[in-house]
Coordinates of N, CA and C in Angstrom, one line a residue:
Chain A
A1 N 16.1 -6.6 12.2 CA 14.6 -5.9 12.2 C 13.5 -6.7 12.9
Q2 N 12.7 -5.5 13.2 CA 11.6 -6.9 13.8 C 10.6 -7.3 12.1
T3 N 9.7 -7.8 12.8 CA 8.7 -8.2 11.5 C 7.5 -9.1 12.4
V4 N 6.5 -8.3 11.8 CA 5.4 -9.2 12.0 C 4.6 -10.1 11.1
T5 N 4.4 -10.9 11.4 CA 3.5 -12.2 10.0 C 2.0 -12.2 9.9
Q6 N 1.5 -11.7 9.6 CA 0.0 -12.8 9.9 C -0.3 -13.6 8.5
S7 N -0.3 -14.8 8.5 CA -0.1 -15.6 7.2 C -2.1 -15.9 6.8
Q8 N -2.5 -15.4 7.4 CA -4.1 -15.5 7.0 C -4.2 -14.1 6.5
P9 N -4.8 -14.2 5.5 CA -5.6 -13.0 4.6 C -6.4 -12.4 4.8
E10 N -7.4 -13.7 4.9 CA -8.8 -13.6 5.2 C -9.1 -15.1 6.2
M11 N -10.3 -14.3 6.9 CA -10.8 -15.6 8.1 C -12.3 -15.5 8.0
S12 N -12.8 -16.6 8.3 CA -14.2 -16.7 8.6 C -14.8 -17.5 9.2
V13 N -16.1 -16.8 10.0 CA -16.8 -17.9 11.5 C -17.9 -17.5 11.4
Q14 N -18.6 -18.5 11.9 CA -20.3 -18.8 12.5 C -20.1 -17.7 13.2
E15 N -21.6 -17.1 13.4 CA -21.7 -15.9 14.4 C -22.1 -17.6 15.7
A16 N -21.7 -16.8 17.0 CA -21.2 -17.3 18.1 C -20.8 -18.9 18.3
E17 N -19.5 -19.1 17.3 CA -18.7 -20.0 17.1 C -17.1 -18.7 17.5
T18 N -16.0 -20.2 17.6 CA -14.8 -19.4 18.0 C -13.9 -19.4 16.8
V19 N -12.9 -18.5 17.0 CA -12.1 -17.8 16.1 C -10.5 -17.7 16.1
T20 N -9.8 -18.3 15.4 CA -8.6 -18.1 16.3 C -7.6 -17.3 15.2
L21 N -7.1 -16.2 15.0 CA -6.3 -15.7 14.3 C -4.7 -15.6 14.6
S22 N -4.3 -15.7 13.6 CA -2.6 -16.3 13.9 C -1.7 -15.2 13.7
C23 N -0.3 -14.8 14.5 CA 0.6 -13.9 14.5 C 1.5 -14.1 14.9
T24 N 2.9 -14.3 14.1 CA 4.0 -14.7 14.2 C 4.9 -13.4 14.5
Y25 N 6.1 -13.4 15.3 CA 6.8 -12.2 15.1 C 8.5 -12.5 15.3
D26 N 9.6 -11.5 15.0 CA 10.7 -11.7 15.0 C 11.4 -10.6 15.6
T27 N 12.1 -11.2 17.0 CA 12.9 -10.3 17.4 C 13.9 -10.7 18.2
S28 N 14.8 -10.1 18.6 CA 16.3 -10.1 19.3 C 16.0 -9.6 20.8
E29 N 14.8 -8.7 21.0 CA 14.7 -7.9 22.4 C 14.2 -9.0 23.4
S30 N 14.3 -8.7 24.6 CA 13.8 -9.2 25.7 C 12.6 -8.6 26.3
D31 N 12.1 -7.2 26.0 CA 11.9 -6.4 26.0 C 10.7 -5.7 25.5
Y32 N 9.5 -6.3 25.3 CA 8.9 -6.1 24.1 C 7.2 -6.3 24.4
Y33 N 6.6 -5.6 23.6 CA 4.8 -5.7 23.7 C 4.2 -5.9 22.6
L34 N 3.0 -6.8 22.8 CA 2.5 -7.2 21.5 C 0.6 -6.7 21.6
F35 N 0.4 -6.1 20.5 CA -1.2 -5.5 20.6 C -1.8 -6.5 19.3
W36 N -3.5 -6.5 19.7 CA -4.2 -6.6 18.7 C -4.8 -5.9 18.5
Y37 N -5.2 -5.0 17.2 CA -5.6 -3.7 16.7 C -6.9 -4.3 15.9
K38 N -8.3 -3.8 15.6 CA -9.3 -4.0 14.8 C -9.4 -3.0 13.9
Q39 N -10.0 -2.8 13.1 CA -10.2 -2.0 11.9 C -11.3 -2.2 11.4
P40 N -12.8 -1.5 11.6 CA -13.6 -1.8 11.5 C -14.1 -1.1 9.8
P41 N -14.8 -1.4 9.2 CA -15.3 -0.1 7.8 C -15.2 0.9 7.9
S42 N -15.1 1.4 9.6 CA -14.7 3.0 9.5 C -13.4 3.2 9.4
R43 N -12.9 2.3 9.4 CA -11.7 2.5 9.1 C -10.5 3.1 10.4
Q44 N -11.3 3.3 11.6 CA -10.7 3.4 13.3 C -9.9 2.4 13.4
M45 N -8.7 2.4 14.2 CA -8.3 1.5 14.5 C -8.1 1.4 16.5
I46 N -9.2 0.7 16.3 CA -9.2 -0.3 18.0 C -8.5 -0.9 18.6
L47 N -8.0 -0.7 19.7 CA -7.2 -1.3 20.4 C -7.9 -2.9 20.9
V48 N -7.9 -4.2 21.0 CA -8.3 -5.1 21.4 C -7.7 -5.7 22.5
I49 N -6.9 -6.3 22.4 CA -5.6 -6.7 23.5 C -4.4 -6.3 23.5
R50 N -3.8 -6.6 24.9 CA -2.2 -6.1 24.8 C -2.0 -6.8 25.7
Q51 N -0.4 -7.4 25.5 CA 0.3 -8.4 26.1 C 1.9 -8.4 26.4
E52 N 2.1 -8.0 27.5 CA 3.9 -7.7 28.0 C 4.5 -8.9 28.0
A53 N 5.6 -8.6 27.2 CA 6.4 -9.7 27.1 C 6.7 -10.5 27.9
Y54 N 6.9 -10.2 29.4 CA 7.3 -10.5 30.3 C 6.3 -11.2 31.4
K55 N 5.7 -10.7 30.8 CA 4.0 -11.7 31.6 C 3.7 -13.4 31.1
Q56 N 3.9 -14.2 31.8 CA 3.7 -15.3 31.3 C 2.2 -15.8 31.3
Q57 N 1.4 -15.0 31.7 CA -0.1 -14.9 32.0 C -0.8 -14.8 30.5
N58 N -1.8 -15.4 29.9 CA -2.4 -14.5 28.6 C -3.2 -13.4 29.3
A59 N -3.3 -12.7 28.0 CA -3.9 -11.5 28.4 C -5.2 -11.5 27.9
T60 N -6.4 -11.3 28.8 CA -8.0 -11.6 28.2 C -8.7 -10.3 28.7
E61 N -9.9 -9.9 27.6 CA -10.7 -9.4 27.8 C -12.0 -9.0 27.2
N62 N -12.7 -9.8 28.1 CA -14.2 -10.1 28.0 C -13.9 -11.6 26.9
R63 N -14.5 -11.5 25.4 CA -14.4 -12.6 24.4 C -13.0 -12.5 24.1
F64 N -12.4 -11.8 24.2 CA -11.0 -11.9 23.6 C -10.2 -12.4 24.5
S65 N -9.1 -13.5 23.8 CA -8.1 -13.7 24.7 C -7.2 -14.1 23.7
V66 N -5.7 -14.1 24.0 CA -4.2 -14.4 23.3 C -3.9 -15.4 24.0
N67 N -3.3 -16.7 23.0 CA -2.1 -17.4 23.3 C -0.7 -17.0 23.0
F68 N 0.3 -16.5 24.3 CA 1.1 -16.0 23.6 C 2.3 -16.9 23.9
Q69 N 3.3 -17.6 23.3 CA 3.9 -18.3 22.9 C 5.4 -17.9 22.6
K70 N 5.9 -17.5 24.0 CA 7.5 -16.7 23.8 C 8.4 -17.1 23.0
A71 N 8.3 -18.6 23.7 CA 10.0 -19.1 22.7 C 9.6 -19.3 21.1
A72 N 7.7 -19.5 21.1 CA 7.6 -19.8 19.4 C 7.7 -18.7 18.5
K73 N 7.6 -17.3 19.7 CA 7.0 -16.3 19.3 C 5.7 -16.1 18.5
S74 N 5.2 -16.5 19.0 CA 3.9 -16.8 18.5 C 2.9 -15.7 19.3
F75 N 1.6 -14.9 18.8 CA 0.8 -14.5 19.5 C -0.6 -14.2 19.0
S76 N -1.4 -15.4 19.2 CA -2.6 -15.5 18.3 C -3.9 -15.5 19.0
L77 N -4.9 -14.8 18.3 CA -5.7 -14.2 18.9 C -7.6 -15.0 18.8
K78 N -7.7 -15.4 20.2 CA -8.9 -15.8 20.2 C -10.3 -14.9 19.9
I79 N -11.4 -15.1 19.5 CA -12.6 -15.0 19.8 C -13.4 -16.0 19.6
S80 N -14.0 -15.4 20.7 CA -15.1 -16.5 21.5 C -16.6 -15.6 21.9
D81 N -17.7 -16.6 21.2 CA -18.9 -15.9 20.8 C -19.1 -15.2 20.2
S82 N -18.3 -15.2 18.5 CA -18.1 -14.7 17.8 C -19.6 -13.6 17.3
Q83 N -19.5 -12.5 17.2 CA -21.1 -11.6 16.7 C -20.4 -11.0 15.7
L84 N -21.7 -10.3 14.9 CA -20.9 -9.7 13.6 C -20.3 -8.4 13.5
G85 N -21.0 -8.0 14.4 CA -19.5 -6.5 15.3 C -18.1 -7.1 15.3
D86 N -17.7 -8.1 15.0 CA -16.5 -8.3 15.0 C -15.9 -8.3 14.1
A87 N -16.3 -8.4 12.8 CA -16.3 -8.2 11.5 C -15.6 -7.1 11.1
A88 N -13.6 -7.1 10.9 CA -13.2 -6.0 10.6 C -11.7 -7.4 10.2
M89 N -11.2 -5.8 9.9 CA -9.1 -5.9 9.9 C -8.6 -6.0 11.0
Y90 N -7.9 -7.2 11.3 CA -7.4 -7.2 12.3 C -5.8 -7.3 12.3
F91 N -5.2 -6.2 13.1 CA -3.8 -6.4 12.8 C -3.2 -6.7 13.9
C92 N -1.9 -7.4 13.9 CA -1.5 -7.8 15.0 C -0.5 -7.1 14.9
A93 N 0.3 -6.0 16.2 CA 1.5 -5.1 16.5 C 2.5 -5.7 17.3
Y94 N 3.6 -4.9 17.2 CA 4.6 -5.4 18.1 C 5.2 -3.9 18.4
S95 N 5.6 -3.9 19.7 CA 7.0 -2.5 19.8 C 7.6 -3.2 21.2
T96 N 8.8 -2.2 21.0 CA 9.7 -2.9 21.9 C 9.5 -1.3 23.0
G97 N 10.2 -2.0 24.5 CA 10.2 -0.4 25.0 C 10.9 0.4 25.0
S98 N 12.2 0.3 24.4 CA 12.5 1.7 23.6 C 12.2 2.3 22.6
A99 N 12.1 1.3 21.7 CA 11.9 1.9 20.0 C 10.5 2.4 20.0
R100 N 9.4 2.2 21.1 CA 8.2 3.0 21.0 C 7.3 2.9 19.6
Q101 N 7.8 2.5 18.6 CA 6.9 2.8 17.4 C 6.3 0.9 17.3
L102 N 5.1 1.2 16.6 CA 4.3 -0.1 16.6 C 4.9 -0.9 15.2
T103 N 4.9 -1.9 15.0 CA 5.2 -2.8 13.7 C 4.0 -3.6 13.2
F104 N 3.5 -3.5 12.2 CA 2.3 -3.9 12.0 C 2.7 -5.2 11.3
G105 N 1.7 -6.1 11.2 CA 1.6 -7.5 10.5 C 0.1 -6.4 9.1
S106 N 0.4 -7.5 8.2 CA -0.2 -6.9 6.9 C -2.0 -7.2 7.3
G107 N -2.8 -8.0 8.1 CA -3.9 -7.8 8.7 C -4.4 -9.0 8.4
T108 N -5.6 -10.0 8.9 CA -6.5 -10.6 8.4 C -8.1 -10.2 8.6
Q109 N -8.6 -10.4 7.4 CA -9.9 -9.9 7.5 C -10.7 -10.9 7.6
L110 N -11.8 -10.1 9.3 CA -12.5 -11.7 9.3 C -13.7 -11.3 9.0
T111 N -14.2 -12.4 8.3 CA -16.0 -11.9 8.1 C -17.2 -13.0 9.3
V112 N -17.9 -12.5 9.6 CA -18.5 -13.2 10.8 C -19.8 -14.1 9.8
L113 N -19.9 -15.1 9.8 CA -21.7 -15.0 8.8 C -22.9 -15.5 9.7
P114 N -23.6 -14.9 9.2 CA -25.5 -15.2 10.4 C -25.7 -16.4 10.2
Chain B
D1 N -13.3 11.2 27.8 CA -12.1 11.5 27.1 C -12.5 11.5 25.6
A2 N -12.1 12.9 24.9 CA -12.5 12.5 23.5 C -11.7 11.8 22.4
G3 N -10.7 11.4 23.3 CA -9.6 10.6 22.5 C -8.8 11.2 21.5
V4 N -8.3 11.0 20.5 CA -7.7 11.5 19.6 C -8.5 12.4 17.9
I5 N -7.8 13.5 18.2 CA -9.4 14.0 17.1 C -7.7 14.1 15.8
Q6 N -8.6 14.2 14.9 CA -7.8 14.6 13.3 C -9.0 15.4 12.3
S7 N -8.4 15.8 11.4 CA -9.1 17.2 11.0 C -7.7 17.7 9.3
P8 N -8.5 17.4 8.5 CA -10.0 16.6 8.2 C -10.1 15.7 8.1
R9 N -11.5 15.2 8.2 CA -11.9 13.8 8.0 C -11.4 13.3 6.4
H10 N -11.8 13.5 5.4 CA -11.9 13.8 4.1 C -10.9 15.0 3.4
E11 N -10.4 14.6 2.4 CA -9.8 15.5 1.6 C -9.1 15.5 0.4
V12 N -10.0 15.8 -0.7 CA -9.8 15.6 -1.8 C -9.0 17.1 -2.4
T13 N -7.5 16.8 -3.1 CA -6.9 17.6 -3.8 C -6.2 17.9 -5.0
E14 N -5.9 18.3 -5.6 CA -5.2 18.4 -6.8 C -3.9 18.2 -6.7
M15 N -3.2 17.2 -7.6 CA -1.7 17.6 -7.6 C -1.0 18.7 -7.7
G16 N -0.1 19.1 -7.1 CA 0.5 20.0 -6.8 C 0.1 20.9 -5.8
Q17 N -1.0 20.9 -5.0 CA -1.3 21.4 -4.0 C -0.5 21.2 -2.8
E18 N -1.0 22.0 -1.9 CA -0.4 21.9 -0.5 C -1.0 21.2 0.5
V19 N -1.1 20.0 1.1 CA -2.0 19.5 2.0 C -1.4 19.4 3.3
T20 N -2.7 19.9 4.4 CA -2.2 20.0 6.2 C -3.2 18.9 6.7
L21 N -2.7 18.2 7.1 CA -3.4 17.4 8.1 C -3.3 18.2 9.8
R22 N -4.0 17.8 10.2 CA -4.1 17.9 11.8 C -4.6 17.0 12.7
C23 N -3.6 17.2 13.9 CA -4.0 16.1 14.8 C -3.7 16.9 16.3
K24 N -5.0 16.3 17.0 CA -5.0 16.8 18.3 C -4.9 15.6 19.6
P25 N -3.8 15.6 20.1 CA -3.5 13.9 20.9 C -4.7 13.7 22.2
I26 N -4.5 12.6 22.9 CA -5.2 12.7 24.1 C -4.5 13.3 25.3
S27 N -5.2 14.6 25.7 CA -4.5 14.8 26.9 C -4.0 14.6 27.8
G28 N -2.6 14.8 28.3 CA -1.7 14.3 28.9 C -0.6 13.2 28.6
H29 N -1.0 12.9 27.5 CA 0.1 12.2 26.1 C 1.4 12.9 25.7
N30 N 2.3 11.9 25.7 CA 3.2 12.9 25.6 C 4.0 12.1 24.0
S31 N 3.7 11.1 23.6 CA 4.3 10.9 22.1 C 3.2 10.9 21.2
L32 N 3.8 11.1 20.4 CA 2.6 11.7 19.1 C 3.3 11.3 17.6
F33 N 2.3 9.7 17.0 CA 2.8 9.3 15.9 C 1.9 9.7 14.6
W34 N 2.4 9.7 13.7 CA 1.6 9.6 12.3 C 2.0 8.4 11.7
Y35 N 1.1 7.6 10.9 CA 1.3 6.8 10.4 C 0.4 7.4 8.7
R36 N 0.9 6.1 7.9 CA -0.1 6.3 6.5 C -0.2 5.0 6.3
Q37 N -1.4 4.3 5.6 CA -2.0 3.3 5.4 C -2.5 3.7 3.4
T38 N -2.0 2.2 3.2 CA -2.2 1.9 1.8 C -2.3 0.8 1.3
M39 N -3.4 -0.2 0.8 CA -2.9 -0.9 0.3 C -1.7 -2.2 -0.1
M40 N -1.0 -1.2 -1.0 CA 0.1 -1.7 -1.3 C 1.3 -2.0 -0.1
R41 N 1.4 -0.9 1.0 CA 2.6 -1.0 1.6 C 2.0 -1.2 3.6
G42 N 0.8 -1.3 3.4 CA 0.1 -1.6 4.8 C 0.3 -0.3 5.5
L43 N 0.0 -0.2 7.0 CA 0.5 0.7 7.8 C 1.7 1.0 7.9
E44 N 2.5 2.3 8.0 CA 3.9 2.8 8.0 C 4.0 3.7 8.8
L45 N 5.0 3.9 9.4 CA 5.1 4.8 10.5 C 5.9 6.0 9.9
L46 N 5.3 7.2 9.7 CA 5.6 8.4 8.9 C 7.5 8.9 10.1
I47 N 6.5 9.4 11.3 CA 7.5 10.2 12.1 C 6.8 10.0 13.3
Y48 N 7.6 10.1 14.7 CA 6.6 10.2 16.2 C 7.4 11.4 16.7
F49 N 7.0 11.7 18.0 CA 7.6 13.2 18.5 C 7.3 12.3 19.6
N50 N 8.3 12.9 20.6 CA 8.4 12.8 22.5 C 8.5 14.1 23.0
N51 N 7.9 14.3 23.6 CA 7.3 15.5 24.5 C 7.8 17.0 23.3
N52 N 7.0 16.9 22.0 CA 7.1 17.8 21.2 C 8.5 17.6 20.5
V53 N 8.8 16.6 20.4 CA 9.7 16.8 19.9 C 10.4 16.0 18.6
P54 N 10.9 15.6 17.5 CA 11.2 14.6 16.9 C 12.0 13.4 17.2
I55 N 11.7 12.5 17.0 CA 12.5 11.6 17.4 C 13.3 10.8 16.3
D56 N 11.9 10.3 15.2 CA 12.3 9.1 14.2 C 11.4 9.9 13.4
D57 N 12.0 10.4 12.4 CA 12.0 10.8 10.9 C 11.9 10.0 9.3
S58 N 12.6 8.7 9.9 CA 13.2 7.8 9.1 C 11.9 7.6 8.1
G59 N 10.6 7.3 8.7 CA 9.8 7.0 7.6 C 8.8 7.9 6.6
M60 N 9.5 9.1 7.1 CA 9.0 10.5 6.0 C 9.7 9.7 4.3
P61 N 8.4 10.2 3.5 CA 9.3 9.2 2.5 C 10.2 10.4 1.5
E62 N 9.9 11.6 1.9 CA 11.1 12.5 0.9 C 10.4 13.7 1.6
D63 N 11.2 15.0 0.9 CA 11.2 16.1 1.3 C 10.0 17.0 1.4
R64 N 9.3 16.2 0.3 CA 7.7 17.0 0.1 C 7.2 17.0 1.9
F65 N 7.3 15.6 2.6 CA 6.3 15.6 3.7 C 7.3 16.6 4.3
S66 N 6.8 16.7 5.3 CA 7.0 17.7 6.6 C 6.3 18.0 7.8
A67 N 6.4 17.8 9.5 CA 5.6 17.2 10.6 C 6.2 18.5 11.6
K68 N 5.2 19.0 12.1 CA 5.3 19.9 13.2 C 4.9 19.4 14.7
M69 N 4.9 20.0 15.6 CA 4.3 19.9 16.7 C 4.9 20.9 17.7
P70 N 3.9 21.9 17.5 CA 4.5 23.2 18.3 C 3.9 23.1 19.9
N71 N 3.3 22.6 20.2 CA 2.8 22.6 21.7 C 2.5 20.9 21.7
A72 N 2.2 20.4 23.1 CA 1.9 19.4 23.5 C 0.5 19.2 22.7
S73 N -0.3 19.9 22.1 CA -1.9 19.6 22.2 C -2.2 19.5 20.9
F74 N -0.8 19.8 20.0 CA -1.4 19.7 18.6 C -0.3 19.5 17.5
S75 N -0.7 18.9 16.8 CA 0.5 18.4 15.7 C 0.1 18.5 14.0
T76 N 0.7 19.1 12.8 CA 0.7 18.7 11.6 C 1.7 18.1 10.9
L77 N 0.7 17.6 9.9 CA 1.5 16.7 8.7 C 1.5 17.4 7.7
K78 N 2.3 18.1 6.6 CA 2.0 18.6 5.5 C 2.6 18.1 4.5
I79 N 2.1 18.0 3.3 CA 2.8 17.3 2.0 C 2.5 18.6 1.0
Q80 N 4.1 19.3 0.3 CA 4.0 20.3 -0.5 C 5.2 20.0 -1.7
P81 N 4.9 19.9 -2.0 CA 3.7 19.5 -3.0 C 2.9 18.3 -3.5
S82 N 2.1 17.9 -2.8 CA 1.2 17.2 -2.9 C 1.4 16.3 -4.7
E83 N 1.1 14.5 -4.6 CA 1.0 13.6 -5.8 C -0.2 12.6 -5.8
P84 N -0.5 12.1 -6.8 CA -1.3 11.2 -6.7 C -1.1 9.8 -5.7
R85 N 0.1 9.5 -6.1 CA 0.9 8.5 -5.3 C 0.5 8.6 -3.5
D86 N 0.3 9.9 -3.2 CA 0.2 10.7 -1.5 C -1.1 10.1 -1.0
S87 N -2.2 9.2 -2.5 CA -3.1 8.9 -1.5 C -3.3 8.1 -1.0
A88 N -3.9 8.4 0.6 CA -4.1 7.4 1.7 C -4.8 7.7 2.9
V89 N -4.6 6.8 3.9 CA -5.2 7.3 5.1 C -4.4 7.6 6.0
Y90 N -4.3 8.7 6.3 CA -3.4 9.2 7.3 C -3.8 9.5 9.0
F91 N -3.4 8.2 9.7 CA -3.5 8.1 11.1 C -2.4 8.9 12.2
C92 N -3.4 9.3 13.0 CA -2.5 10.3 14.5 C -2.9 9.2 15.6
A93 N -1.8 9.1 16.2 CA -2.0 8.5 17.4 C -0.9 8.7 18.6
S94 N -1.3 8.7 19.7 CA -0.7 9.0 20.9 C -0.3 8.0 21.6
S95 N 0.1 8.0 23.1 CA 0.3 7.5 24.0 C 1.3 8.0 24.9
L96 N 1.1 7.3 26.5 CA 1.6 8.3 27.1 C 3.0 7.3 28.0
A97 N 4.1 8.0 27.0 CA 5.4 7.2 27.0 C 6.3 7.3 28.4
G98 N 7.2 6.6 28.7 CA 8.1 5.9 29.8 C 9.0 5.3 29.3
I99 N 10.2 5.8 29.5 CA 11.3 5.0 29.6 C 11.1 3.3 30.1
G100 N 11.6 3.0 29.0 CA 11.3 1.3 29.1 C 9.8 0.5 29.1
S101 N 9.2 1.0 28.3 CA 7.3 0.5 28.6 C 7.0 0.6 27.3
G102 N 6.1 0.4 27.0 CA 5.3 0.0 26.0 C 4.3 0.4 26.3
E103 N 4.0 1.4 25.7 CA 2.8 1.9 26.2 C 1.7 2.0 24.7
T104 N 0.5 1.4 25.4 CA -0.7 1.5 24.1 C -0.6 2.9 23.4
Q105 N -1.1 2.9 22.0 CA -1.1 3.7 21.2 C -2.5 4.0 20.6
Y106 N -3.1 5.3 21.0 CA -4.8 5.5 20.9 C -4.8 5.7 19.6
F107 N -5.1 5.3 18.7 CA -5.7 6.2 17.5 C -6.3 6.9 17.0
G108 N -6.0 8.1 16.1 CA -7.7 8.9 15.5 C -8.4 8.3 14.7
P109 N -9.2 9.1 14.2 CA -10.2 8.5 13.6 C -9.2 8.2 11.7
G110 N -8.6 9.3 12.0 CA -8.3 8.9 10.2 C -8.6 10.4 9.3
T111 N -7.7 10.5 8.4 CA -7.8 11.3 7.1 C -7.7 10.3 5.9
R112 N -8.7 10.7 5.2 CA -8.5 10.0 4.1 C -8.3 10.9 2.9
L113 N -6.7 10.9 2.3 CA -6.6 11.6 1.6 C -6.3 11.1 -0.1
L114 N -7.0 12.0 -1.0 CA -7.2 11.8 -2.3 C -6.5 12.6 -2.9
V115 N -5.4 12.3 -3.9 CA -4.7 13.4 -4.6 C -4.7 12.9 -5.9
L116 N -5.5 13.9 -6.5 CA -6.0 14.0 -8.1 C -5.3 13.9 -9.2

């Protein structure tokens, strides 16, 4: 069974600084996909970034980037120039090419300090 | 695009009552997922459909829960009878699925259910 682990229940960062959220996963599959979702207080689940396992290049989306270490099964999210609006619960998620459903980690609550 | 639409956004009901949650996926998407989020269990997949057909309902907690997708633009999740432990946020998500691809799932705003 696939599992996703987020070992940091809470993190905080100063506005304009950089923060990295950790995620590890366990799988025997070779074809899979990794995601970071953001859940602000509104509860809406918002896709932040996506990574295909077959791609060696790390995905980036503006201030958000990932460090994908396939051999280590690690998928961390880096947020640069943190903004107050980045405060949210962040979920790491995994899906395989065949199974399709997402397996979520337990989440990391990010606080951005002014 | 309107995104995934869910209704109602909030539902308060009494134990024993029937509850129906509704979802309209993004137009053109062919996979639909129902998730439940609680503090204790986090985000759990309840059921997912591909081309309106239920593919995996192993996450449905018990016979009190049922889900249907009568057409490509509408799905329901029904709880009958409801119990206080069903209180949670229920999310619907949709994606454009293809064989062997990990499609991005887009989530609706969720329905916050409280069973008294």
